Amino acid sequence: EPEVTQTPSHQVTQMGQEVILRCVPISNHLYFYWYRQILGQKVEFLVSFYNNEISEKSEIFDDQFSVERPDGSNFTLKIRSTKLEDSAMYFCASSYTENTEAFFGQGTRLTVV
Amino acid sequence: TQLLEQSPQFLSIQEGENLTVYCNSSSVFSSLQWYRQEPGEGPVLLVTVVTGGEVKKLKRLTFQFGDARKDSSLHITAAQPGDTGLYLCAGSYNFNKFYFGSGTKLNVKP
């Protein structure tokens, strides 16, 4: 069964460093998303992406964050200068159209020390 | 702002019992999804409901979307230890962005 895959599964980084989280969405999907979940808290929307541009973003998604689809298969989330409060599980999701449900990856646990 | 409230937060029951968990909002959603999440993993989609009053069944799980599309329930019949997990509801206005509830943590004891 097709699935969304994310790498790495766990990343530890120093505060102030840049990180890139990678996702391979389901192959025929056209809409891509990033969500995050701080330990013990709700899953929160960060950004949605379609046709090589951001379609919607939350107030969490500030200038420190960026997304890119560098090739036909990968979808990345970059955090330029990580802060301690960026520590969370980051989930990538994809959907076929804007009117269908999203399928989530297994997540990347980001720990900022 | 709590868009989606889930209740109860925690539920511990014996194998074989029935249970219902609720997802309530003051907002009207275009669709509502139920997910199950295991510790350290991503949410796994169980069902999507889009029509007010809609009822969907998935084996022992029954999902209902309220007539006004503001609330939903998940009923599990004859719960099994394998049903243990965190059940999340997520509402969407346009499928472009989902608002998640805090979840109901279910523990089914053998």
Coordinates of N, CA and C in Angstrom, one line a residue:
Chain A
E1 N 0.9 -1.2 0.0 CA 0.0 0.0 0.0 C 0.9 1.2 0.0
P2 N 0.6 2.2 -0.9 CA 1.4 3.4 -0.9 C 1.4 4.1 0.4
E3 N 2.5 4.7 0.8 CA 2.6 5.4 2.0 C 3.5 6.6 1.9
V4 N 3.4 7.6 2.8 CA 4.2 8.7 2.9 C 5.4 8.3 3.8
T5 N 6.6 8.6 3.3 CA 7.8 8.2 4.1 C 8.6 9.5 4.4
Q6 N 9.1 9.4 5.6 CA 9.9 10.6 6.1 C 11.2 10.2 6.6
T7 N 12.2 11.0 6.4 CA 13.6 10.8 6.9 C 14.2 12.1 7.4
P8 N 15.0 12.0 8.4 CA 15.3 10.9 9.2 C 14.1 10.6 10.2
S9 N 14.2 9.6 10.9 CA 13.1 9.3 11.9 C 13.4 10.1 13.2
H10 N 14.7 10.4 13.5 CA 15.0 11.2 14.6 C 16.2 12.1 14.3
Q11 N 16.1 13.3 14.6 CA 17.3 14.2 14.3 C 17.5 15.1 15.6
V12 N 18.8 15.1 16.0 CA 19.2 15.9 17.1 C 20.1 17.0 16.5
T13 N 19.8 18.3 16.9 CA 20.6 19.4 16.3 C 20.8 20.4 17.4
Q14 N 21.9 21.2 17.2 CA 22.3 22.3 18.1 C 21.4 23.5 17.8
M15 N 21.0 24.2 18.9 CA 20.3 25.4 18.7 C 21.0 26.4 17.8
G16 N 20.3 27.0 16.9 CA 20.9 27.9 15.9 C 21.3 27.2 14.6
Q17 N 21.3 25.9 14.6 CA 21.7 25.2 13.3 C 20.5 25.1 12.4
E18 N 20.8 24.8 11.1 CA 19.7 24.6 10.1 C 19.4 23.1 10.1
V19 N 18.2 22.8 9.9 CA 17.8 21.4 9.7 C 16.9 21.3 8.4
I20 N 17.0 20.2 7.8 CA 16.1 19.9 6.6 C 15.4 18.5 6.9
L21 N 14.1 18.6 7.0 CA 13.4 17.3 7.1 C 12.8 16.9 5.8
R22 N 12.9 15.6 5.5 CA 12.6 15.2 4.1 C 11.4 14.3 4.2
C23 N 10.6 14.3 3.1 CA 9.4 13.6 2.9 C 9.3 13.1 1.5
V24 N 8.8 11.9 1.3 CA 8.4 11.4 0.0 C 6.9 11.2 0.0
P25 N 6.1 12.1 -0.6 CA 4.7 11.9 -0.5 C 4.3 10.7 -1.4
I26 N 3.0 10.3 -1.3 CA 2.5 9.2 -2.1 C 2.6 9.7 -3.6
S27 N 2.9 8.8 -4.5 CA 3.4 9.3 -5.8 C 2.4 10.0 -6.7
N28 N 1.2 9.7 -6.6 CA 0.2 10.5 -7.5 C -0.5 11.6 -6.7
H29 N 0.0 11.9 -5.5 CA -0.6 13.0 -4.8 C -0.1 14.3 -5.2
L30 N -1.0 15.4 -5.1 CA -0.6 16.7 -5.6 C -0.5 17.7 -4.5
Y31 N -1.1 17.4 -3.3 CA -1.1 18.4 -2.3 C -0.3 17.9 -1.1
F32 N 0.5 18.7 -0.5 CA 1.5 18.3 0.5 C 1.4 19.2 1.7
Y33 N 1.6 18.6 2.8 CA 1.4 19.4 4.1 C 2.5 19.0 5.1
W34 N 2.8 20.0 6.0 CA 3.6 19.7 7.1 C 2.8 20.1 8.4
Y35 N 2.8 19.2 9.3 CA 2.2 19.4 10.7 C 3.3 19.1 11.7
R36 N 3.1 19.7 12.9 CA 4.0 19.3 14.0 C 3.2 19.0 15.2
Q37 N 3.8 18.2 16.1 CA 3.2 17.9 17.4 C 4.3 18.0 18.5
I38 N 4.1 19.0 19.3 CA 5.0 19.1 20.4 C 4.6 18.1 21.4
L39 N 5.5 17.5 22.1 CA 5.2 16.4 23.1 C 4.1 16.7 24.0
G40 N 3.0 15.9 24.0 CA 1.9 16.1 24.9 C 0.9 17.1 24.4
Q41 N 1.1 17.6 23.2 CA 0.2 18.6 22.7 C -0.5 18.2 21.4
K42 N -1.4 19.0 20.9 CA -2.1 18.7 19.7 C -1.2 18.7 18.4
V43 N -1.7 18.0 17.4 CA -1.1 18.1 16.1 C -1.5 19.4 15.5
E44 N -0.5 20.2 15.1 CA -0.8 21.6 14.6 C -0.4 21.7 13.1
F45 N -1.2 22.4 12.4 CA -0.9 22.6 11.0 C 0.2 23.7 10.8
L46 N 1.1 23.4 9.9 CA 2.2 24.4 9.6 C 1.9 25.0 8.2
V47 N 1.8 24.2 7.2 CA 1.8 24.7 5.8 C 1.2 23.7 4.9
S48 N 0.6 24.2 3.8 CA 0.1 23.3 2.7 C 0.8 23.8 1.4
F49 N 1.0 22.9 0.5 CA 1.8 23.3 -0.7 C 1.1 22.6 -1.9
Y50 N 1.0 23.4 -3.0 CA 0.4 22.8 -4.2 C 0.9 23.6 -5.4
N51 N 1.2 22.8 -6.4 CA 1.7 23.5 -7.7 C 2.9 24.3 -7.4
N52 N 3.8 23.8 -6.6 CA 5.1 24.5 -6.3 C 5.0 25.8 -5.6
E53 N 3.9 26.0 -4.9 CA 3.8 27.1 -4.1 C 3.0 26.9 -2.8
I54 N 3.2 27.7 -1.8 CA 2.5 27.6 -0.5 C 1.0 28.0 -0.8
S55 N 0.1 27.2 -0.4 CA -1.3 27.6 -0.5 C -1.9 28.1 0.8
E56 N -1.4 27.6 1.9 CA -1.8 28.2 3.2 C -0.8 27.9 4.2
K57 N -0.6 28.8 5.1 CA 0.4 28.6 6.2 C -0.2 29.1 7.5
S58 N 0.3 28.6 8.6 CA -0.2 29.0 9.9 C 0.7 30.1 10.5
E59 N 0.4 30.7 11.6 CA 1.2 31.7 12.2 C 2.5 31.1 12.8
I60 N 2.5 29.8 13.0 CA 3.7 29.1 13.4 C 4.8 29.2 12.3
F61 N 4.4 29.1 11.1 CA 5.2 29.0 9.9 C 5.8 30.4 9.6
D62 N 6.8 30.8 10.4 CA 7.3 32.2 10.2 C 8.5 32.1 9.3
D63 N 9.3 33.2 9.2 CA 10.4 33.3 8.2 C 11.5 32.3 8.5
Q64 N 11.5 31.6 9.6 CA 12.5 30.6 9.9 C 12.2 29.3 9.1
F65 N 11.0 29.2 8.7 CA 10.6 27.9 8.0 C 10.5 28.2 6.5
S66 N 10.8 27.1 5.8 CA 10.5 27.2 4.3 C 10.3 25.7 3.8
V67 N 9.6 25.6 2.7 CA 9.3 24.3 2.1 C 9.7 24.4 0.7
E68 N 10.0 23.2 0.2 CA 10.5 23.1 -1.2 C 10.1 21.7 -1.7
R69 N 9.9 21.7 -3.0 CA 9.8 20.4 -3.7 C 10.9 20.4 -4.7
P70 N 12.1 19.9 -4.3 CA 13.3 20.1 -5.2 C 13.3 19.2 -6.4
D71 N 12.5 18.1 -6.4 CA 12.4 17.3 -7.6 C 11.0 16.7 -7.6
G72 N 10.8 15.7 -8.4 CA 9.4 15.2 -8.6 C 9.0 14.3 -7.4
S73 N 9.8 14.0 -6.5 CA 9.4 13.1 -5.4 C 9.5 13.6 -4.0
N74 N 10.5 14.5 -3.8 CA 10.7 14.9 -2.4 C 10.0 16.2 -2.1
F75 N 9.7 16.3 -0.8 CA 9.1 17.5 -0.2 C 9.8 17.8 1.1
T76 N 10.4 19.0 1.2 CA 11.3 19.2 2.3 C 10.8 20.4 3.2
L77 N 11.1 20.3 4.5 CA 10.8 21.4 5.4 C 12.2 21.8 6.0
K78 N 12.5 23.1 5.8 CA 13.8 23.6 6.3 C 13.5 24.6 7.5
I79 N 14.2 24.4 8.5 CA 14.2 25.4 9.6 C 15.6 26.0 9.7
R80 N 15.6 27.3 9.5 CA 16.9 28.0 9.3 C 17.8 28.0 10.5
S81 N 17.2 28.4 11.6 CA 18.0 28.6 12.8 C 17.1 28.1 13.9
T82 N 17.4 26.8 14.3 CA 16.5 26.1 15.2 C 16.5 26.7 16.6
K83 N 15.4 26.7 17.2 CA 15.2 27.1 18.6 C 14.8 25.9 19.5
L84 N 15.0 26.0 20.8 CA 14.6 24.9 21.6 C 13.2 24.5 21.4
E85 N 12.3 25.5 21.3 CA 10.9 25.3 21.2 C 10.5 24.7 19.8
D86 N 11.4 24.5 18.9 CA 11.1 23.8 17.7 C 11.2 22.3 17.9
S87 N 11.6 21.8 19.0 CA 11.6 20.4 19.3 C 10.2 19.8 19.3
A88 N 10.0 18.9 18.4 CA 8.6 18.3 18.2 C 8.7 17.2 17.2
M89 N 7.6 16.5 17.1 CA 7.4 15.5 15.9 C 6.9 16.3 14.8
Y90 N 7.5 16.2 13.6 CA 7.1 16.8 12.4 C 6.5 15.8 11.5
F91 N 5.3 16.0 11.1 CA 4.6 15.0 10.2 C 4.4 15.7 8.8
C92 N 4.7 14.9 7.8 CA 4.4 15.2 6.4 C 3.1 14.5 6.1
A93 N 2.3 15.1 5.2 CA 1.1 14.5 4.8 C 0.9 14.8 3.3
S94 N 0.2 14.0 2.6 CA -0.2 14.3 1.2 C -1.6 13.9 0.9
S95 N -2.2 14.5 -0.1 CA -3.5 14.1 -0.6 C -3.5 14.2 -2.1
Y96 N -4.5 13.5 -2.7 CA -4.5 13.5 -4.1 C -5.1 14.8 -4.7
T97 N -6.2 15.2 -4.1 CA -6.7 16.5 -4.5 C -7.0 17.3 -3.3
E98 N -7.5 18.5 -3.4 CA -7.8 19.3 -2.3 C -9.1 18.9 -1.6
N99 N -9.8 18.0 -2.2 CA -11.1 17.5 -1.7 C -11.0 16.1 -1.2
T100 N -9.8 15.6 -1.0 CA -9.6 14.2 -0.4 C -8.8 14.3 0.9
E101 N -8.9 13.2 1.6 CA -8.2 13.2 2.9 C -6.7 13.1 2.8
A102 N -6.0 13.5 3.8 CA -4.6 13.5 3.8 C -4.1 12.2 4.5
F103 N -3.0 11.7 4.0 CA -2.3 10.5 4.6 C -1.0 11.0 5.2
F104 N -0.7 10.6 6.4 CA 0.4 11.1 7.2 C 1.6 10.1 7.1
G105 N 2.8 10.6 7.2 CA 4.0 9.8 7.4 C 4.2 9.5 8.8
Q106 N 5.3 8.8 9.1 CA 5.5 8.3 10.4 C 6.1 9.4 11.3
G107 N 6.6 10.5 10.7 CA 7.1 11.6 11.5 C 8.6 11.6 11.6
T108 N 9.1 12.8 11.9 CA 10.5 13.0 12.2 C 10.5 13.6 13.6
R109 N 11.2 13.0 14.6 CA 11.3 13.6 15.9 C 12.5 14.5 15.9
L110 N 12.3 15.8 16.0 CA 13.4 16.8 16.0 C 13.6 17.2 17.5
T111 N 14.9 17.0 17.9 CA 15.3 17.5 19.2 C 16.3 18.6 19.1
V112 N 16.0 19.7 19.6 CA 17.0 20.8 19.6 C 17.6 21.0 21.0
V113 N 18.9 20.9 21.0 CA 19.6 21.0 22.3 C 20.5 22.2 22.4
Chain B
T1 N -7.5 29.0 21.1 CA -8.9 28.7 20.8 C -9.1 27.2 20.5
Q2 N -9.9 26.5 21.3 CA -10.2 25.1 21.1 C -11.2 24.9 20.0
L3 N -10.8 24.6 18.8 CA -11.8 24.4 17.8 C -12.6 23.1 18.0
L4 N -11.8 22.1 18.3 CA -12.4 20.7 18.5 C -12.1 20.2 19.9
E5 N -13.1 19.8 20.6 CA -12.9 19.3 21.9 C -13.3 17.8 21.9
Q6 N -12.4 17.0 22.4 CA -12.6 15.6 22.4 C -12.9 15.1 23.9
S7 N -13.8 14.2 24.0 CA -14.1 13.7 25.4 C -14.4 12.2 25.3
P8 N -14.1 11.4 26.3 CA -13.2 11.8 27.4 C -11.8 11.9 26.9
Q9 N -10.9 12.5 27.8 CA -9.5 12.5 27.5 C -8.9 11.2 27.6
F10 N -9.3 10.4 28.6 CA -8.7 9.1 28.9 C -9.9 8.2 29.1
L11 N -9.7 6.9 28.7 CA -10.7 5.9 28.8 C -10.0 4.6 29.0
S12 N -10.3 3.9 30.1 CA -9.7 2.6 30.4 C -10.8 1.6 30.6
I13 N -10.9 0.6 29.8 CA -12.0 -0.3 29.8 C -11.5 -1.8 29.7
Q14 N -12.4 -2.7 30.0 CA -12.1 -4.1 29.9 C -12.4 -4.6 28.5
E15 N -11.6 -5.6 28.0 CA -11.9 -6.2 26.7 C -13.4 -6.7 26.7
G16 N -14.0 -6.4 25.6 CA -15.4 -6.8 25.4 C -16.4 -5.7 25.6
E17 N -16.0 -4.7 26.3 CA -16.9 -3.6 26.6 C -17.1 -2.7 25.3
N18 N -18.2 -2.0 25.3 CA -18.4 -1.0 24.2 C -18.0 0.4 24.8
L19 N -17.7 1.3 23.8 CA -17.4 2.6 24.3 C -17.7 3.6 23.1
T20 N -17.9 4.9 23.6 CA -18.1 6.0 22.6 C -17.2 7.1 23.0
V21 N -16.6 7.7 22.0 CA -15.8 8.9 22.2 C -16.4 10.0 21.3
Y22 N -16.2 11.3 21.8 CA -16.9 12.4 21.2 C -16.0 13.4 20.7
C23 N -16.4 14.1 19.7 CA -15.6 15.2 19.1 C -16.6 16.3 18.9
N24 N -16.4 17.5 19.6 CA -17.4 18.5 19.5 C -16.8 19.9 19.1
S25 N -17.6 20.7 18.4 CA -17.1 22.0 18.0 C -18.2 23.0 17.9
S26 N -17.9 24.2 18.0 CA -18.9 25.2 17.7 C -18.9 25.6 16.2
S27 N -17.9 25.1 15.5 CA -17.7 25.4 14.1 C -18.4 24.4 13.2
V28 N -18.8 24.7 12.0 CA -19.3 23.8 11.1 C -18.2 23.4 10.1
F29 N -17.9 22.2 10.0 CA -16.8 21.7 9.1 C -17.3 21.1 7.8
S30 N -16.5 21.2 6.8 CA -16.9 20.6 5.5 C -16.7 19.1 5.6
S31 N -15.7 18.7 6.4 CA -15.4 17.2 6.6 C -14.8 17.0 8.0
L32 N -14.8 15.8 8.4 CA -14.2 15.5 9.7 C -13.5 14.1 9.5
Q33 N -12.3 14.0 10.0 CA -11.6 12.8 9.9 C -11.4 12.2 11.3
W34 N -11.3 10.9 11.4 CA -10.8 10.3 12.6 C -9.5 9.5 12.3
Y35 N -8.6 9.7 13.2 CA -7.3 9.1 13.1 C -7.0 8.3 14.4
R36 N -6.1 7.3 14.2 CA -5.6 6.6 15.4 C -4.1 6.8 15.4
Q37 N -3.5 7.2 16.5 CA -2.1 7.4 16.6 C -1.4 6.6 17.7
E38 N -0.4 5.8 17.3 CA 0.4 5.1 18.3 C 1.5 6.0 18.7
P39 N 2.1 5.7 19.9 CA 3.2 6.6 20.5 C 4.4 6.6 19.5
G40 N 4.8 7.8 19.2 CA 6.0 8.0 18.3 C 5.7 7.7 16.8
E41 N 4.5 7.6 16.5 CA 4.1 7.4 15.1 C 3.2 8.5 14.6
G42 N 3.0 8.5 13.2 CA 2.0 9.4 12.7 C 0.6 9.0 12.8
P43 N -0.3 9.9 12.7 CA -1.8 9.6 12.7 C -2.1 8.7 11.5
V44 N -2.9 7.7 11.7 CA -3.3 6.8 10.7 C -4.8 7.0 10.4
L45 N -5.2 7.4 9.2 CA -6.6 7.7 8.9 C -7.5 6.5 9.1
L46 N -8.6 6.7 9.8 CA -9.6 5.6 9.9 C -10.8 5.9 9.0
V47 N -11.3 7.1 9.0 CA -12.4 7.4 8.2 C -12.6 8.9 8.0
T48 N -13.3 9.3 6.9 CA -13.6 10.6 6.6 C -15.2 10.7 6.5
V49 N -15.8 11.7 7.2 CA -17.2 11.9 7.0 C -17.4 13.3 6.5
V50 N -18.4 13.4 5.5 CA -18.5 14.7 4.9 C -20.0 15.2 4.9
T51 N -20.9 14.3 5.1 CA -22.3 14.7 5.0 C -23.0 14.7 6.4
G52 N -23.7 15.7 6.7 CA -24.4 15.8 8.0 C -25.3 14.6 8.2
G53 N -25.2 13.9 9.4 CA -26.0 12.7 9.7 C -25.3 11.4 9.2
E54 N -24.2 11.5 8.5 CA -23.6 10.4 7.9 C -23.1 9.4 8.9
V55 N -23.3 8.1 8.7 CA -22.8 7.1 9.5 C -21.9 6.1 8.7
K56 N -20.7 5.9 9.2 CA -19.8 4.9 8.5 C -19.4 3.9 9.4
K57 N -19.3 2.6 8.9 CA -18.9 1.5 9.8 C -17.6 0.9 9.2
L58 N -16.7 0.6 10.1 CA -15.4 0.0 9.8 C -15.2 -1.1 10.8
K59 N -15.7 -2.3 10.4 CA -15.7 -3.5 11.3 C -16.4 -3.2 12.6
R60 N -15.7 -3.1 13.7 CA -16.4 -2.9 15.0 C -16.5 -1.4 15.3
L61 N -16.0 -0.5 14.4 CA -16.0 0.9 14.7 C -17.2 1.6 13.9
T62 N -17.9 2.4 14.6 CA -19.0 3.1 13.9 C -18.8 4.6 14.1
F63 N -18.8 5.4 13.0 CA -18.5 6.8 13.0 C -19.8 7.5 12.6
Q64 N -20.1 8.6 13.3 CA -21.2 9.4 13.0 C -20.9 10.9 12.9
F65 N -21.3 11.5 11.9 CA -21.2 13.0 11.8 C -22.5 13.6 12.1
G66 N -22.5 14.6 13.0 CA -23.7 15.3 13.4 C -24.4 15.9 12.3
D67 N -25.7 16.1 12.5 CA -26.6 16.7 11.4 C -26.1 18.1 11.0
A68 N -25.6 18.8 12.0 CA -25.2 20.2 11.7 C -23.7 20.2 11.3
R69 N -23.0 19.1 11.2 CA -21.6 19.0 10.9 C -20.7 19.7 11.8
K70 N -21.1 19.7 13.1 CA -20.3 20.4 14.1 C -19.7 19.3 15.1
D71 N -20.2 18.1 15.1 CA -19.7 17.1 16.0 C -19.7 15.7 15.4
S72 N -19.0 14.9 16.1 CA -18.9 13.5 15.6 C -18.7 12.6 16.7
S73 N -19.0 11.3 16.5 CA -18.7 10.3 17.6 C -18.1 9.1 16.9
L74 N -17.4 8.4 17.7 CA -16.8 7.1 17.4 C -17.2 6.1 18.4
H75 N -17.9 5.0 17.9 CA -18.4 4.0 18.8 C -17.6 2.7 18.5
I76 N -17.0 2.1 19.5 CA -16.4 0.8 19.3 C -17.1 -0.3 20.0
T77 N -17.5 -1.3 19.3 CA -18.2 -2.4 19.9 C -17.2 -3.5 20.3
A78 N -17.4 -4.1 21.5 CA -16.6 -5.3 21.9 C -15.1 -4.9 21.7
A79 N -14.7 -3.9 22.5 CA -13.3 -3.5 22.3 C -12.3 -4.6 22.6
Q80 N -11.2 -4.5 21.9 CA -10.1 -5.5 22.0 C -8.8 -4.8 22.4
P81 N -7.9 -5.4 23.1 CA -6.6 -4.8 23.4 C -5.9 -4.1 22.2
G82 N -6.1 -4.7 21.0 CA -5.5 -4.1 19.8 C -6.1 -2.7 19.5
D83 N -7.2 -2.3 20.1 CA -7.8 -1.0 19.9 C -7.2 0.0 20.7
T84 N -6.3 -0.3 21.6 CA -5.6 0.6 22.4 C -4.8 1.6 21.6
G85 N -5.0 2.9 21.9 CA -4.3 3.9 21.2 C -4.9 5.3 21.4
L86 N -4.4 6.3 20.7 CA -4.9 7.7 20.8 C -5.8 7.9 19.6
Y87 N -7.0 8.3 19.9 CA -8.0 8.5 18.8 C -8.1 10.0 18.6
L88 N -7.8 10.5 17.4 CA -7.9 11.9 17.1 C -9.0 12.2 16.1
C89 N -9.7 13.3 16.3 CA -10.6 13.8 15.3 C -9.9 15.1 14.7
A90 N -10.2 15.3 13.5 CA -9.6 16.5 12.8 C -10.7 17.0 11.8
G91 N -11.0 18.3 12.0 CA -12.0 18.9 11.1 C -11.3 19.8 10.1
S92 N -12.0 19.9 9.0 CA -11.5 20.7 7.9 C -12.6 21.6 7.2
Y93 N -12.3 22.8 6.8 CA -13.2 23.6 6.1 C -13.0 23.4 4.6
N94 N -11.8 23.0 4.2 CA -11.6 23.0 2.7 C -10.6 21.9 2.4
F95 N -10.3 20.9 3.3 CA -9.4 19.8 3.1 C -7.9 20.3 2.9
N96 N -7.8 21.7 2.9 CA -6.4 22.2 2.8 C -5.7 22.3 4.1
K97 N -6.4 22.2 5.2 CA -5.9 22.4 6.5 C -6.8 21.7 7.5
F98 N -6.2 20.9 8.4 CA -7.0 20.2 9.4 C -6.7 20.7 10.7
Y99 N -7.8 20.9 11.5 CA -7.7 21.3 12.9 C -7.9 20.0 13.8
F100 N -6.9 19.7 14.6 CA -6.9 18.4 15.3 C -7.5 18.7 16.7
G101 N -8.2 17.7 17.3 CA -8.5 17.7 18.7 C -7.4 17.2 19.5
S102 N -7.5 17.2 20.8 CA -6.4 16.8 21.7 C -6.4 15.3 21.8
G103 N -7.4 14.6 21.4 CA -7.4 13.1 21.4 C -8.0 12.5 22.6
T104 N -8.4 11.3 22.4 CA -8.9 10.4 23.5 C -7.9 9.2 23.6
K105 N -7.3 9.1 24.8 CA -6.4 8.0 24.9 C -7.1 6.8 25.5
L106 N -7.2 5.7 24.7 CA -8.0 4.5 25.0 C -7.0 3.4 25.4
N107 N -7.4 2.8 26.5 CA -6.6 1.6 27.0 C -7.6 0.5 27.2
V108 N -7.5 -0.6 26.4 CA -8.3 -1.8 26.6 C -7.6 -2.9 27.3
K109 N -8.0 -3.2 28.4 CA -7.3 -4.2 29.2 C -7.8 -5.6 28.9
P110 N -6.9 -6.6 28.8 CA -7.3 -7.9 28.5 C -8.0 -8.6 29.7

